[in-house]
XYZ file of C-alpha atoms in Angstrom:
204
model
C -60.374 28.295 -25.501
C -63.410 28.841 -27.339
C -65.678 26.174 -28.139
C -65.668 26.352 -31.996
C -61.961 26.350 -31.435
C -62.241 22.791 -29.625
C -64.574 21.264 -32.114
C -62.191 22.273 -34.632
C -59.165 21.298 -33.060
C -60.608 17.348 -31.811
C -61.852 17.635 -35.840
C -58.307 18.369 -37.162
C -56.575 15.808 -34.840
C -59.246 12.984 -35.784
C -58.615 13.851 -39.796
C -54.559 13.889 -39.396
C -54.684 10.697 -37.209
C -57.252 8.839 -39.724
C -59.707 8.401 -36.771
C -63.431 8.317 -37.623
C -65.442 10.811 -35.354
C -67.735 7.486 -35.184
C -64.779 5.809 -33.595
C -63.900 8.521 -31.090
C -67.310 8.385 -29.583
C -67.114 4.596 -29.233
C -63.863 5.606 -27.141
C -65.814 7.808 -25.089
C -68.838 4.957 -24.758
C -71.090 7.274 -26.411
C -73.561 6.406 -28.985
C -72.125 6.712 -32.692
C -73.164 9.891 -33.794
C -72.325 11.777 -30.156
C -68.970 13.240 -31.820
C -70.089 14.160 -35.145
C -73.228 15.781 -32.999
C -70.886 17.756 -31.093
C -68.962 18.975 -33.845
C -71.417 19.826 -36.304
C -73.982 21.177 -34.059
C -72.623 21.813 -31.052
C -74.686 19.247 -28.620
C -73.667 18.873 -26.146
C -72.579 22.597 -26.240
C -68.935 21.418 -23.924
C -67.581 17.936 -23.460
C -67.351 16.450 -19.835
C -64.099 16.468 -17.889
C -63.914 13.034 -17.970
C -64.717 12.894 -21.681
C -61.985 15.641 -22.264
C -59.486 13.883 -20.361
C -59.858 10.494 -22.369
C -59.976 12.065 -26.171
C -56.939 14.060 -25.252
C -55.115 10.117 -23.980
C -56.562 9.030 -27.071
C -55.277 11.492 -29.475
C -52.018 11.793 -27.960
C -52.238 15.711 -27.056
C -52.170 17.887 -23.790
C -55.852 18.381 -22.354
C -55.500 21.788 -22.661
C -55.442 21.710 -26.227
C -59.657 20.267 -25.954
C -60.165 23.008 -23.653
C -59.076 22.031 -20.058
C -57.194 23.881 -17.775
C -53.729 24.917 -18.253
C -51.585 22.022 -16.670
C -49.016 24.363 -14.255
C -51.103 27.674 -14.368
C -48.956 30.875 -14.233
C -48.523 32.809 -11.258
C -48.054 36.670 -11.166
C -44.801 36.990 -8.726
C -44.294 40.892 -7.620
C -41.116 42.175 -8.758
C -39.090 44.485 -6.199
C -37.872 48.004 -7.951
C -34.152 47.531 -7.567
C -32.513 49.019 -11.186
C -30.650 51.235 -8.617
C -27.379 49.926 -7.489
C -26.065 51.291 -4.174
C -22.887 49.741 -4.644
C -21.151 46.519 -5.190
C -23.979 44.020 -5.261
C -26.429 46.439 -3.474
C -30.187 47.143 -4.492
C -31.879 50.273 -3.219
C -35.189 48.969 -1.643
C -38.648 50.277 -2.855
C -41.532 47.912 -1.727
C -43.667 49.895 -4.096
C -42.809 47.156 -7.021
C -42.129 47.325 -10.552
C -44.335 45.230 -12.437
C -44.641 41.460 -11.733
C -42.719 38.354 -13.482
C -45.163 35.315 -13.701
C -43.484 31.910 -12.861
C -44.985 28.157 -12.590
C -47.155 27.026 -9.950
C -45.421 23.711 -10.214
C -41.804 25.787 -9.779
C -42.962 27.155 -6.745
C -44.471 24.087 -5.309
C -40.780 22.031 -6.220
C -39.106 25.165 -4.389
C -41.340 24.975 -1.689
C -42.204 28.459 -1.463
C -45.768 29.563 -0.582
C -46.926 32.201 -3.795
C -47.387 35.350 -0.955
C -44.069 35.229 0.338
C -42.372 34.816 -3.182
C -40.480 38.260 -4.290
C -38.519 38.799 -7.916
C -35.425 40.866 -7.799
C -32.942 42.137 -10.114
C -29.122 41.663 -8.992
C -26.968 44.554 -9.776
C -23.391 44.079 -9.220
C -20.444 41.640 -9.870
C -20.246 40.774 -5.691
C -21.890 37.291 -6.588
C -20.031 36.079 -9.798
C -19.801 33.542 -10.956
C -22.698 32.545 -8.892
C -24.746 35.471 -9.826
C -24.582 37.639 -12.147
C -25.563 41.302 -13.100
C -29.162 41.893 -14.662
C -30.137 38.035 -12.940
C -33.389 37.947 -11.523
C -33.868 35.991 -8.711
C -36.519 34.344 -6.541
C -36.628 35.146 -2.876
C -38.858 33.595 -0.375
C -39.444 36.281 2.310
C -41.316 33.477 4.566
C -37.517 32.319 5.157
C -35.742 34.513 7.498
C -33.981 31.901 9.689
C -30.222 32.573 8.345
C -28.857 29.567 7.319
C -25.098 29.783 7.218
C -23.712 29.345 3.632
C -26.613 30.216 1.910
C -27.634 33.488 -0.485
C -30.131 35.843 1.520
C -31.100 39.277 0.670
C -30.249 41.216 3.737
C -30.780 44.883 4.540
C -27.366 46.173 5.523
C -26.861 49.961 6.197
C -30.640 50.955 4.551
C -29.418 48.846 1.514
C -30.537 45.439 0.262
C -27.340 42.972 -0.629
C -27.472 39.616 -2.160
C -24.890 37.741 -0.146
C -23.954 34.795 1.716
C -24.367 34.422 4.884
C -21.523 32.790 7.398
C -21.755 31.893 10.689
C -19.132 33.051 12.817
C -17.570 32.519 16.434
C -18.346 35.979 16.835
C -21.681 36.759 15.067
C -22.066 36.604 11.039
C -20.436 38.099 8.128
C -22.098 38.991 4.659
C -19.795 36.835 2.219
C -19.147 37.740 -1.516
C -18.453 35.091 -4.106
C -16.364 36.988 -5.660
C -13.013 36.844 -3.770
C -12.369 40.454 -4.939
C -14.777 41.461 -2.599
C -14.017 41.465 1.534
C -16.906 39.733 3.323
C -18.792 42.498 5.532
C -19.113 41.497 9.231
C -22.209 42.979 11.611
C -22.527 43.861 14.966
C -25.355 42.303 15.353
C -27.742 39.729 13.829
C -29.108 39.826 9.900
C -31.880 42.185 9.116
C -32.558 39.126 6.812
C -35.454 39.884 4.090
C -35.328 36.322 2.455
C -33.564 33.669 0.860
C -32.531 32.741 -2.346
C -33.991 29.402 -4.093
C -33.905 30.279 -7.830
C -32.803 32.446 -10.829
C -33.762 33.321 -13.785
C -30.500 34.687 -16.185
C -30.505 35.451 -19.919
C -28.182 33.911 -22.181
């Protein structure tokens, strides 16, 4: 934010709360005329963090509305090209990206997902309903590939990526569908696992 904007803005708030700029700077422990200084001639030329941090209390607004830093900052999370579907509930793999989708530091930090392993993809299909739908975009952590039985991975299967579950068997593990009109898909061997599932994102 520019700094006429934030002289303007701590200007407008003092005016519509019927706070003297006088009054502000006794908040702040400043000498009387440090406020209207800052707003009319623009000494000091930014306010301190501390200073910042205190008017904003004061005045009942976020911080970053006097010029500090966003609160949750906004990641950009790579998207993975997948508008192809390769059948029910499949994505065609192309690491090459489409774009990025930027999410919440905080929501990754909640999830527990470290920003470099964090993938967006698009689910294509009706395999996952009600669970998942088609056109959701969902959040896969690639940093975990341990294969936790009755949870959503994407899995390569075949040179395809699938959204599924996965299920432990006596045997091995099967892909599971949510969707009972789907059979679940049993390997021969153990998940080429790519990540798992922690969060979606789904248009009303």
């Amino acid at each position: 934010m520019e700094s006429n904007d934030i002289r303007s803005a701590i200007a407008r708030l003092a005016g519509e709360r019927g706070v003297s700029l006088a009054e502000l700077s006794r908040v702040l422990g400043r000498n009387p005329a440090y406020m209207q200084q800052f707003i009319e001639r623009g000494s000091p030329r930014r306010l301190a963090e501390g200073d910042r941090a205190t008017l904003a209390r004061y005045l009942g607004v976020a911080e970053p509305l006097l010029g500090g830093p966003p609160e949750h900052p906004l990641i950009a999370i790579p998207r993975i090209d997948a508008a192809a579907s390769a059948g029910p509930g499949g994505l065609v793999e192309d690491d090459r990206g489409d774009g990025a989708m930027r999410l919440d530091t905080a929501l990754l930090r909640q999830l527990r997902v470290r920003a470099g392993n964090a993938s967006m993809i698009t689910v294509a299909g009706d395999s996952m309903q009600p669970t998942l739908s088609d056109g959701d975009a969902i959040l896969v952590d690639r940093g975990d590939r341990r294969g936790v039985s009755g949870a959503i991975h994407v899995v390569r299967h075949d040179g395809v990526l699938l959204v599924k579950r996965l299920a432990r068997t006596r045997d091995g593990w099967e892909l599971v569908s949510d969707n009972p009109a789907y059979p679940p898909i049993t390997l021969t061997g153990p998940p080429d696992i790519i990540g798992r599932v922690v969060w979606l994102s789904r248009s009303l």
